[in-house]
CSV table of N, CA, C and O in Angstrom, one decimal:
chain,number,residue,atom,x,y,z
A,23,UNK,N,90.3,107.5,65.6
A,23,UNK,CA,90.4,108.3,66.7
A,23,UNK,C,91.9,108.8,66.7
A,23,UNK,O,92.8,108.1,66.5
A,24,UNK,N,92.0,110.1,66.9
A,24,UNK,CA,93.4,110.7,66.9
A,24,UNK,C,93.7,111.2,68.3
A,24,UNK,O,92.9,111.7,69.0
A,25,UNK,N,95.0,111.0,68.7
A,25,UNK,CA,95.5,111.4,69.9
A,25,UNK,C,96.2,112.7,69.7
A,25,UNK,O,97.1,112.8,68.8
A,26,UNK,N,96.0,113.7,70.5
A,26,UNK,CA,96.7,115.0,70.4
A,26,UNK,C,97.7,115.1,71.6
A,26,UNK,O,97.3,115.1,72.7
A,27,UNK,N,98.9,115.2,71.2
A,27,UNK,CA,100.0,115.3,72.3
A,27,UNK,C,100.1,116.7,72.7
A,27,UNK,O,100.5,117.6,71.9
A,28,UNK,N,99.9,117.0,74.0
A,28,UNK,CA,100.0,118.4,74.5
A,28,UNK,C,101.3,118.7,75.1
A,28,UNK,O,101.5,119.8,75.6
A,29,UNK,N,102.2,117.7,75.1
A,29,UNK,CA,103.5,117.9,75.8
A,29,UNK,C,103.6,117.4,77.2
A,29,UNK,O,102.5,117.1,77.8
A,30,UNK,N,104.8,117.1,77.7
A,30,UNK,CA,105.0,116.6,79.0
A,30,UNK,C,104.2,115.3,79.2
A,30,UNK,O,103.7,115.0,80.3
A,31,UNK,N,104.0,114.5,78.2
A,31,UNK,CA,103.4,113.2,78.3
A,31,UNK,C,101.8,113.3,78.3
A,31,UNK,O,101.2,112.3,78.5
A,32,UNK,N,101.3,114.5,78.2
A,32,UNK,CA,99.8,114.7,78.3
A,32,UNK,C,99.2,114.5,76.9
A,32,UNK,O,99.7,115.1,75.9
A,33,UNK,N,98.2,113.7,76.8
A,33,UNK,CA,97.5,113.5,75.6
A,33,UNK,C,96.0,113.9,75.8
A,33,UNK,O,95.5,113.8,76.9
A,34,UNK,N,95.3,114.2,74.7
A,34,UNK,CA,93.9,114.6,74.8
A,34,UNK,C,93.2,114.1,73.6
A,34,UNK,O,93.7,113.9,72.5
A,35,UNK,N,91.9,114.0,73.7
A,35,UNK,CA,91.0,113.6,72.7
A,35,UNK,C,89.9,114.7,72.6
A,35,UNK,O,89.5,115.2,73.6
A,36,UNK,N,89.6,115.1,71.3
A,36,UNK,CA,88.4,116.0,71.2
A,36,UNK,C,87.2,115.2,71.2
A,36,UNK,O,87.2,114.0,70.8
A,37,UNK,N,86.1,115.7,71.7
A,37,UNK,CA,84.8,114.9,71.8
A,37,UNK,C,84.5,114.4,70.4
A,37,UNK,O,84.0,113.2,70.3
A,38,UNK,N,84.8,115.1,69.3
A,38,UNK,CA,84.4,114.6,68.0
A,38,UNK,C,85.3,113.4,67.6
A,38,UNK,O,85.0,112.7,66.6
A,39,UNK,N,86.4,113.2,68.3
A,39,UNK,CA,87.3,112.0,68.0
A,39,UNK,C,86.8,110.8,68.7
A,39,UNK,O,87.3,109.7,68.4
A,40,UNK,N,85.9,110.9,69.6
A,40,UNK,CA,85.4,109.7,70.3
A,40,UNK,C,84.1,109.2,69.6
A,40,UNK,O,83.1,110.0,69.5
A,41,UNK,N,84.1,108.0,69.1
A,41,UNK,CA,83.0,107.5,68.3
A,41,UNK,C,81.6,107.6,68.9
A,41,UNK,O,80.6,107.9,68.2
A,42,UNK,N,81.4,107.5,70.3
A,42,UNK,CA,80.1,107.6,70.9
A,42,UNK,C,79.6,109.0,71.1
A,42,UNK,O,78.5,109.2,71.6
A,43,UNK,N,80.5,110.0,70.9
A,43,UNK,CA,80.1,111.4,71.1
A,43,UNK,C,79.4,112.0,69.9
A,43,UNK,O,79.9,111.8,68.8
A,44,UNK,N,78.3,112.6,70.1
A,44,UNK,CA,77.6,113.3,69.0
A,44,UNK,C,76.9,114.5,69.6
A,44,UNK,O,76.8,114.7,70.8
A,45,UNK,N,76.4,115.3,68.7
A,45,UNK,CA,75.7,116.5,69.1
A,45,UNK,C,74.2,116.3,69.3
A,45,UNK,O,73.5,117.2,69.7
A,46,UNK,N,73.6,115.2,68.9
A,46,UNK,CA,72.2,114.9,69.0
A,46,UNK,C,71.9,114.6,70.4
A,46,UNK,O,72.7,114.0,71.2
A,47,UNK,N,70.7,114.9,70.9
A,47,UNK,CA,70.2,114.7,72.2
A,47,UNK,C,69.1,113.6,72.3
A,47,UNK,O,68.4,113.5,71.3
A,48,UNK,N,69.1,112.9,73.4
A,48,UNK,CA,68.0,112.0,73.6
A,48,UNK,C,67.6,112.1,75.1
A,48,UNK,O,68.3,112.6,75.9
A,49,UNK,N,66.5,111.5,75.4
A,49,UNK,CA,66.1,111.5,76.8
A,49,UNK,C,66.0,110.0,77.3
A,49,UNK,O,65.8,109.1,76.5
A,50,UNK,N,66.2,109.9,78.6
A,50,UNK,CA,66.2,108.5,79.1
A,50,UNK,C,65.7,108.7,80.6
A,50,UNK,O,66.3,109.4,81.4
A,51,UNK,N,64.6,108.0,81.0
A,51,UNK,CA,64.2,108.0,82.4
A,51,UNK,C,65.3,107.3,83.2
A,51,UNK,O,65.6,106.1,82.9
A,52,UNK,N,65.7,107.9,84.3
A,52,UNK,CA,66.8,107.3,85.1
A,52,UNK,C,66.2,107.0,86.5
A,52,UNK,O,65.7,107.9,87.1
A,53,UNK,N,66.4,105.8,86.9
A,53,UNK,CA,66.0,105.5,88.3
A,53,UNK,C,67.2,105.5,89.2
A,53,UNK,O,68.2,104.8,88.9
A,54,UNK,N,67.2,106.3,90.3
A,54,UNK,CA,68.3,106.4,91.2
A,54,UNK,C,67.8,106.1,92.6
A,54,UNK,O,66.7,106.5,92.9
A,55,UNK,N,68.7,105.6,93.4
A,55,UNK,CA,68.4,105.6,94.9
A,55,UNK,C,68.2,107.0,95.3
A,55,UNK,O,68.9,107.9,94.8
A,56,UNK,N,67.3,107.3,96.2
A,56,UNK,CA,67.0,108.6,96.7
A,56,UNK,C,68.3,109.3,97.3
A,56,UNK,O,68.6,110.4,97.0
A,57,UNK,N,69.1,108.5,98.0
A,57,UNK,CA,70.4,109.0,98.5
A,57,UNK,C,71.3,109.5,97.4
A,57,UNK,O,72.0,110.5,97.6
A,58,UNK,N,71.4,108.7,96.3
A,58,UNK,CA,72.3,109.1,95.2
A,58,UNK,C,71.8,110.4,94.6
A,58,UNK,O,72.5,111.3,94.3
A,59,UNK,N,70.5,110.4,94.3
A,59,UNK,CA,69.9,111.6,93.7
A,59,UNK,C,70.1,112.8,94.5
A,59,UNK,O,70.5,113.9,94.0
A,60,UNK,N,69.9,112.7,95.9
A,60,UNK,CA,70.1,113.8,96.8
A,60,UNK,C,71.5,114.3,96.7
A,60,UNK,O,71.8,115.5,96.7
A,61,UNK,N,72.5,113.4,96.7
A,61,UNK,CA,73.9,113.8,96.6
A,61,UNK,C,74.3,114.4,95.3
A,61,UNK,O,75.0,115.4,95.3
A,62,UNK,N,73.7,113.9,94.2
A,62,UNK,CA,74.0,114.5,92.9
A,62,UNK,C,73.4,115.9,92.9
A,62,UNK,O,74.0,116.9,92.4
A,63,UNK,N,72.2,116.1,93.4
A,63,UNK,CA,71.6,117.4,93.5
A,63,UNK,C,72.4,118.4,94.3
A,63,UNK,O,72.6,119.5,93.9
A,64,UNK,N,72.9,117.9,95.4
A,64,UNK,CA,73.8,118.8,96.3
A,64,UNK,C,75.0,119.2,95.6
A,64,UNK,O,75.4,120.3,95.6
A,65,UNK,N,75.7,118.2,94.9
A,65,UNK,CA,77.0,118.5,94.2
A,65,UNK,C,76.8,119.3,93.0
A,65,UNK,O,77.6,120.2,92.7
A,66,UNK,N,75.7,119.1,92.3
A,66,UNK,CA,75.4,119.9,91.1
A,66,UNK,C,75.1,121.4,91.5
A,66,UNK,O,75.7,122.3,90.9
A,67,UNK,N,74.4,121.6,92.6
A,67,UNK,CA,74.2,122.9,93.1
A,67,UNK,C,75.5,123.6,93.5
A,67,UNK,O,75.8,124.7,93.1
A,68,UNK,N,76.3,122.9,94.2
A,68,UNK,CA,77.6,123.4,94.6
A,68,UNK,C,78.5,123.7,93.4
A,68,UNK,O,79.3,124.6,93.4
A,69,UNK,N,78.3,122.9,92.3
A,69,UNK,CA,79.1,123.1,91.1
A,69,UNK,C,78.5,124.2,90.2
A,69,UNK,O,79.1,124.6,89.2
A,70,UNK,N,77.3,124.7,90.6
A,70,UNK,CA,76.7,125.7,89.7
A,70,UNK,C,76.1,125.1,88.4
A,70,UNK,O,76.0,125.9,87.5
A,71,UNK,N,75.8,123.8,88.4
A,71,UNK,CA,75.2,123.2,87.2
A,71,UNK,C,73.8,122.6,87.5
A,71,UNK,O,73.5,122.5,88.7
A,72,UNK,N,73.1,122.2,86.5
A,72,UNK,CA,71.9,121.5,86.7
A,72,UNK,C,72.1,120.1,87.0
A,72,UNK,O,73.2,119.5,86.8
A,73,UNK,N,71.1,119.4,87.6
A,73,UNK,CA,71.2,118.0,87.8
A,73,UNK,C,71.5,117.3,86.5
A,73,UNK,O,72.4,116.4,86.5
A,74,UNK,N,70.8,117.6,85.5
A,74,UNK,CA,70.9,116.9,84.2
A,74,UNK,C,72.4,117.1,83.6
A,74,UNK,O,73.0,116.1,83.2
A,75,UNK,N,72.9,118.3,83.7
A,75,UNK,CA,74.2,118.6,83.2
A,75,UNK,C,75.3,117.8,84.0
A,75,UNK,O,76.2,117.3,83.5
A,76,UNK,N,75.1,117.8,85.3
A,76,UNK,CA,76.0,117.0,86.2
A,76,UNK,C,76.0,115.6,85.8
A,76,UNK,O,77.1,115.0,85.7
A,77,UNK,N,74.9,115.0,85.7
A,77,UNK,CA,74.8,113.5,85.3
A,77,UNK,C,75.4,113.3,83.9
A,77,UNK,O,76.1,112.3,83.8
A,78,UNK,N,75.0,114.1,83.0
A,78,UNK,CA,75.5,113.9,81.6
A,78,UNK,C,77.0,114.1,81.6
A,78,UNK,O,77.7,113.3,80.9
A,79,UNK,N,77.6,115.0,82.3
A,79,UNK,CA,79.0,115.2,82.3
A,79,UNK,C,79.7,114.0,83.0
A,79,UNK,O,80.7,113.5,82.5
A,80,UNK,N,79.1,113.5,84.1
A,80,UNK,CA,79.7,112.4,84.8
A,80,UNK,C,79.7,111.1,83.9
A,80,UNK,O,80.7,110.4,83.8
A,81,UNK,N,78.6,110.9,83.1
A,81,UNK,CA,78.6,109.8,82.2
A,81,UNK,C,79.6,110.0,81.1
A,81,UNK,O,80.3,109.0,80.7
A,82,UNK,N,79.7,111.2,80.6
A,82,UNK,CA,80.7,111.4,79.5
A,82,UNK,C,82.1,111.2,80.0
A,82,UNK,O,83.0,110.6,79.3
A,83,UNK,N,82.4,111.6,81.2
A,83,UNK,CA,83.7,111.4,81.8
A,83,UNK,C,84.0,109.9,82.0
A,83,UNK,O,85.1,109.4,81.7
A,84,UNK,N,83.0,109.1,82.4
A,84,UNK,CA,83.2,107.7,82.6
A,84,UNK,C,83.5,107.0,81.3
A,84,UNK,O,84.4,106.2,81.1
A,85,UNK,N,82.7,107.4,80.2
A,85,UNK,CA,82.9,106.8,78.9
A,85,UNK,C,84.3,107.2,78.3
A,85,UNK,O,84.9,106.4,77.7
A,86,UNK,N,84.7,108.4,78.6
A,86,UNK,CA,86.0,108.9,78.1
A,86,UNK,C,87.1,108.0,78.8
A,86,UNK,O,88.1,107.6,78.2
A,87,UNK,N,87.0,107.8,80.1
A,87,UNK,CA,87.9,107.0,80.9
A,87,UNK,C,88.0,105.6,80.3
A,87,UNK,O,89.1,105.0,80.2
A,88,UNK,N,86.8,105.0,80.0
A,88,UNK,CA,86.8,103.7,79.5
A,88,UNK,C,87.4,103.6,78.1
A,88,UNK,O,88.1,102.6,77.8
A,89,UNK,N,87.2,104.6,77.3
A,89,UNK,CA,87.8,104.7,76.0
A,89,UNK,C,89.3,104.8,76.1
A,89,UNK,O,90.1,104.2,75.3
A,90,UNK,N,89.8,105.6,77.0
A,90,UNK,CA,91.2,105.8,77.2
A,90,UNK,C,91.8,104.5,77.7
A,90,UNK,O,92.9,104.1,77.2
A,91,UNK,N,91.2,103.8,78.6
A,91,UNK,CA,91.7,102.5,79.0
A,91,UNK,C,91.8,101.5,77.9
A,91,UNK,O,92.8,100.8,77.7
A,92,UNK,N,90.8,101.5,77.0
A,92,UNK,CA,90.8,100.6,75.9
A,92,UNK,C,91.9,100.9,74.9
A,92,UNK,O,92.5,100.0,74.3
A,93,UNK,N,92.2,102.2,74.8
A,93,UNK,CA,93.3,102.7,73.9
A,93,UNK,C,94.6,102.1,74.4
A,93,UNK,O,95.4,101.6,73.6
A,94,UNK,N,94.8,102.2,75.7
A,94,UNK,CA,96.1,101.8,76.3
A,94,UNK,C,96.2,100.2,76.2
A,94,UNK,O,97.3,99.7,76.0
A,95,UNK,N,95.1,99.5,76.4
A,95,UNK,CA,95.1,98.1,76.2
A,95,UNK,C,95.5,97.7,74.8
A,95,UNK,O,96.4,96.8,74.5
A,96,UNK,N,94.9,98.4,73.8
A,96,UNK,CA,95.3,98.2,72.4
A,96,UNK,C,96.7,98.5,72.1
A,96,UNK,O,97.4,97.7,71.4
A,97,UNK,N,97.2,99.6,72.7
A,97,UNK,CA,98.7,99.9,72.5
A,97,UNK,C,99.5,98.8,73.1
A,97,UNK,O,100.6,98.4,72.6
A,98,UNK,N,99.2,98.4,74.3
A,98,UNK,CA,99.9,97.3,75.0
A,98,UNK,C,100.0,96.1,74.2
A,98,UNK,O,101.0,95.4,74.1
A,99,UNK,N,98.8,95.7,73.6
A,99,UNK,CA,98.7,94.5,72.9
A,99,UNK,C,99.6,94.4,71.6
A,99,UNK,O,99.9,93.4,71.1
A,100,UNK,N,99.8,95.6,71.0
A,100,UNK,CA,100.7,95.6,69.8
A,100,UNK,C,102.1,96.0,70.1
A,100,UNK,O,102.9,96.2,69.2
A,101,UNK,N,102.5,96.0,71.4
A,101,UNK,CA,103.9,96.4,71.7
A,101,UNK,C,104.8,95.2,71.3
A,101,UNK,O,104.4,94.1,71.4
A,102,UNK,N,106.0,95.6,70.9
A,102,UNK,CA,107.0,94.6,70.5
A,102,UNK,C,107.9,94.5,71.7
A,102,UNK,O,108.9,95.2,71.9
A,103,UNK,N,107.7,93.5,72.6
A,103,UNK,CA,108.5,93.4,73.8
A,103,UNK,C,109.9,93.0,73.5
A,103,UNK,O,110.8,93.4,74.3
A,104,UNK,N,110.2,92.2,72.5
A,104,UNK,CA,111.5,91.9,72.1
A,104,UNK,C,112.3,93.2,71.8
A,104,UNK,O,113.5,93.3,72.2
A,105,UNK,N,111.7,94.0,71.0
A,105,UNK,CA,112.3,95.3,70.6
A,105,UNK,C,112.6,96.1,71.8
A,105,UNK,O,113.6,96.8,72.0
A,106,UNK,N,111.6,96.2,72.8
A,106,UNK,CA,111.8,96.9,74.0
A,106,UNK,C,113.0,96.4,74.8
A,106,UNK,O,113.9,97.2,75.2
A,107,UNK,N,113.1,95.1,74.9
A,107,UNK,CA,114.2,94.5,75.6
A,107,UNK,C,115.6,94.8,75.0
A,107,UNK,O,116.5,95.2,75.6
A,108,UNK,N,115.6,94.8,73.6
A,108,UNK,CA,116.8,95.1,72.9
A,108,UNK,C,117.2,96.6,73.2
A,108,UNK,O,118.4,96.9,73.4
A,109,UNK,N,116.3,97.5,73.2
A,109,UNK,CA,116.6,98.9,73.4
A,109,UNK,C,117.1,99.1,74.8
A,109,UNK,O,118.1,99.8,75.1
A,110,UNK,N,116.4,98.6,75.8
A,110,UNK,CA,116.7,98.8,77.2
A,110,UNK,C,118.0,98.2,77.6
A,110,UNK,O,118.8,98.7,78.4
A,111,UNK,N,118.3,97.0,77.0
A,111,UNK,CA,119.5,96.3,77.4
A,111,UNK,C,120.7,96.5,76.6
A,111,UNK,O,121.7,95.9,76.7
A,112,UNK,N,120.6,97.4,75.6
A,112,UNK,CA,121.7,97.7,74.7
A,112,UNK,C,122.9,98.2,75.4
A,112,UNK,O,122.7,98.9,76.5
A,113,UNK,N,124.1,98.0,74.9
A,113,UNK,CA,125.3,98.5,75.5
A,113,UNK,C,125.5,99.9,75.2
A,113,UNK,O,125.0,100.4,74.2
A,114,UNK,N,126.2,100.6,76.0
A,114,UNK,CA,126.6,102.0,75.7
A,114,UNK,C,125.7,103.0,76.5
A,114,UNK,O,124.9,102.6,77.3
A,115,UNK,N,125.9,104.2,76.2
A,115,UNK,CA,125.1,105.3,76.9
A,115,UNK,C,125.8,105.6,78.3
A,115,UNK,O,126.7,104.9,78.7
A,116,UNK,N,125.3,106.6,78.9
A,116,UNK,CA,125.8,107.0,80.2
A,116,UNK,C,124.6,106.9,81.2
A,116,UNK,O,123.5,107.2,80.9
A,117,UNK,N,125.0,106.6,82.4
A,117,UNK,CA,123.9,106.6,83.5
A,117,UNK,C,123.5,108.0,83.7
A,117,UNK,O,124.2,109.0,83.5
A,118,UNK,N,122.3,108.2,84.3
A,118,UNK,CA,121.8,109.6,84.6
A,118,UNK,C,122.7,110.3,85.6
A,118,UNK,O,123.3,109.6,86.5
A,119,UNK,N,122.9,111.5,85.4
A,119,UNK,CA,123.8,112.3,86.3
A,119,UNK,C,122.9,112.9,87.4
A,119,UNK,O,121.7,113.0,87.3
A,120,UNK,N,123.5,113.2,88.6
A,120,UNK,CA,122.7,113.7,89.7
A,120,UNK,C,121.9,114.9,89.4
A,120,UNK,O,120.8,115.1,90.0
A,121,UNK,N,122.4,115.8,88.5
A,121,UNK,CA,121.6,117.0,88.2
A,121,UNK,C,120.7,116.9,87.0
A,121,UNK,O,120.2,117.8,86.5
A,122,UNK,N,120.5,115.7,86.4
A,122,UNK,CA,119.7,115.5,85.3
A,122,UNK,C,118.2,115.8,85.7
A,122,UNK,O,117.7,115.4,86.7
A,123,UNK,N,117.5,116.5,84.8
A,123,UNK,CA,116.2,116.9,85.0
A,123,UNK,C,115.4,116.8,83.7
A,123,UNK,O,116.0,116.9,82.7
A,124,UNK,N,114.1,116.6,83.9
A,124,UNK,CA,113.2,116.6,82.7
A,124,UNK,C,113.1,118.1,82.3
A,124,UNK,O,113.1,119.0,83.1
A,125,UNK,N,113.0,118.3,81.0
A,125,UNK,CA,112.9,119.8,80.5
A,125,UNK,C,111.6,120.3,80.9
A,125,UNK,O,110.6,119.7,81.2
């Protein structure tokens, strides 16, 4: 999986970079509470999409969020905390100035 840095700390994944994403389709009977189905239908209509597209998109978003969370856990687990402490606590440098801004 490759991470694409878009600048300003924003990263993105292409669907093809996510292992569970593919272009093949399958069907699955889905049982929903009537109240949930009605709300999905209402929101899909307001969004200008079909019920199926709304549900498929919601599932894809949930899977992408879980994949992102797993990515950050993996990054956290291989962090070198001693190196971090050495960098943060090193001598020298200047404190931020009142007019310092992010570019």
